[in-house]
Amino acid sequence: MSLLAINSYSSNGKYRLTLRDNPATSIVVGWDQTSGNSPVVHYGTTDYGTDYSKYPSSKTPDRTIFYKGMNNTFARLSGLTPNTAYYFVIRDSQGTSQRYWFKTAPADNSRLSFIAGGDSRNNRTPRKNANSLVAKLKPHAVLFGGDMTNRDSNGEWIDWFNDWQLTIARDNRMFPIVAARGNHEGSNNSIYNLFDVPSSNVYYAITFGKNLVRAYTLNTEMSISGSQTTWLKNDLSGNGTNVIWKMAQYHKPMRPHVSGKREGNSQYSSWARLFYDEGVKLVIECDAHTVKTTWPVRPSTGSGNDEGFIRDDQNGTVYAGEGCWGAPLRSNNDNKTWTRNSGVFNQFKWIFVDANKIEARTIKVDNASQVGEVSNSNVFQTPSNLNIWSPSNGSVVTIKNTSVVDNQAPSVPTNLASSNITASSVSLNWNASTDNVAVSGYEVYQNNTLVSTTTSTGYTVNGLSANTNYSFRIKAKDAAGNISGFSNTESITTLDGSNTRYTLSINIIGQGLASGSGTYDAGSTVTITATPASGWEFDRWSGALSGTTSTTSIVMNSNKNITATFKEVIGGGNCNGISQYVAGTSYQLNEEVKNENQKFSCKVPGWCSSSAAWAYAPGTGMYWELAWTGTGNCGSKNSTVINEKDGKSFQVYPNPFKDQINIITSLPKSNAKYMIFVYDLKGNVIYEKNIFLESRNTNITLDPIVKYSGIYMLSIKDNEGNVIKTQRIIKE
């Protein structure tokens, strides 16, 4: 075994991020050190991939403990910059991990996103679904209310952490977990030793933002009265007085919505009045394995109370839960008069917090594989196909802040500029404003008249008159109604209505279609989209446009000729629906996984299921071929790109055609065979011809029998079956 092979892989896994202190400036990187020694976390704000030597900062472990069959290792990073991406690798005596990254929380009171839930227990399919949605929704933190496993055994915890790797996004971004203890954790050590929480008693609080929200994690599996409640009371009246919002999470609910569950009278007597008096506005409970949200309530034994609570929309506390991250579901058969809505399904809560309000949504997790992904730049935009529960009282539980009076206007928008001026429209862009709370939108003024509002820093004004002068200014506003002063003035003159029109021509190399060709007014912005045929993928744009993004745009300030090149995918097909390989997962004979853009079939389950990724990870481990059989590629690794010059050497005319089609070729080779096909839009071949080019410059005449007028596709293939040119043709 070579030294190079030894140093190619690190001996760690089961990664996790946790929080002990200020999430804007600190984080804990945790992992299982499976073998090797002397691990070091190398990190920094520039992505150097797996080249650990280039990262400017490093941290040795602060704590290592063998627990639940794992060498749990924790490096506590501090002194970080708020709201900043940090990239890291773990280097040990046997190699370097993959590059992962996280983003610190903001230090101001910018809007935050949380996921809250618990009870993942023993049903791995919904547990994995919920985990994968964490990766797609990208929260600032996950509040997890306990009962991670069923029996608190070594094997179950190893499976749990293997499944937790699904919370890592496709770009290897990780998200911190704030863990509470449940009754299926045999002791506080299960949380303290596996998540390095700041208290061995597993009750603690963390403040997010400057003073936006203080999140309390409490412990229902030890004495509730006494020292725990004394600590909570002191913290709420001390640290809690300086924050805008207070939230809490714990495992067992005060008033479960399952009739077979015991009432949480100790929680009620110790915490309910304290929550109400100190303004804790949202509480996440677990344990019952059902779904509930309540109206705001306050503790009361007076007339109209139901189990010690009465509805209080002005000052009450909202209770939400109750588990369903993978534990067996139970019937919601114990609703109260103050229950807002309840149900039975696998779920967690998706929570947005800003200075003015809290918004809580209940997310059904079973369709996780069909859900889109939020962008790293906007984690509040609902992704495609996200299944948000919409019961009778609405999909969003909104808790408004009635105590904050905001009289401060946002800053003035700056650097207003125009672009893409046409005879009837103009695009405006400006720099974002700032606000003590948050900017909620912008007002667009045309010649001193308000014409529109937008939440982005760009807007296109339409409906303008040709050859006319206009002036534009922008104001920023916040949710409290405060409005900034005007931005700078941007003056423009629209183009003449009779201005020149330009033609956009799109050529195709390979098999696929591209939309957008046509004639446009000068200055128009045209969106073009390349769509590959089955078995092909888009490769690049060329000509008057460059790039590899299939959907892009081009400004028409002259006639444009562009080419869309598609490449044929050889072998394997795609990997949609195939699970990503995770080291240590139990795999069965012939079970298929994907890894490193390839797919594999398990042939020796014992080795396939090994946690030693350095040895048996399919395609990358030193001995992977002993455990796996490679079954193909997922797509882009093996593909054929047609030479663009070959495609351009065939010129097809006339187009549209009546009866005959002429093809002139200047292909720089002779004595070559080619095949010509004409397809209808259903993909049926309606004409084909084999040709032999004896010379470099040849004129070919085709007489295709095409009965009906319409659009067809002409394709030219070389003798090896590679598509040289594909062109849309029109039969008159």
PDB file of C-alpha atoms in Angstrom, residues 132-133 135-137 365-374 382-387:
ATOM      1  CA  SER A 132     -33.103  15.562   3.834  1.00  0.00           C
ATOM      2  CA  LEU A 133     -35.539  18.479   4.140  1.00  0.00           C
ATOM      3  CA  ALA A 135     -30.546  20.124   3.877  1.00  0.00           C
ATOM      4  CA  LYS A 136     -33.037  21.664   1.459  1.00  0.00           C
ATOM      5  CA  LEU A 137     -34.490  24.329   3.793  1.00  0.00           C
ATOM      6  CA  VAL A 365     -42.052  15.392   5.194  1.00  0.00           C
ATOM      7  CA  ASP A 366     -43.120  12.296   3.253  1.00  0.00           C
ATOM      8  CA  ASN A 367     -42.558  13.836  -0.213  1.00  0.00           C
ATOM      9  CA  ALA A 368     -39.050  15.058   0.607  1.00  0.00           C
ATOM     10  CA  SER A 369     -37.490  13.638  -2.565  1.00  0.00           C
ATOM     11  CA  GLN A 370     -39.777  15.799  -4.738  1.00  0.00           C
ATOM     12  CA  VAL A 371     -39.083  19.051  -2.843  1.00  0.00           C
ATOM     13  CA  GLY A 372     -36.843  21.744  -4.321  1.00  0.00           C
ATOM     14  CA  GLU A 373     -34.094  23.540  -2.457  1.00  0.00           C
ATOM     15  CA  VAL A 374     -33.863  27.087  -1.131  1.00  0.00           C
ATOM     16  CA  THR A 382     -40.621  28.432  -0.228  1.00  0.00           C
ATOM     17  CA  PRO A 383     -39.094  25.762  -2.503  1.00  0.00           C
ATOM     18  CA  SER A 384     -41.065  23.878  -5.124  1.00  0.00           C
ATOM     19  CA  ASN A 385     -43.345  21.044  -3.951  1.00  0.00           C
ATOM     20  CA  LEU A 386     -42.839  21.756  -0.236  1.00  0.00           C
ATOM     21  CA  ASN A 387     -45.907  20.264   1.463  1.00  0.00           C
TER      22      ASN A 387
END
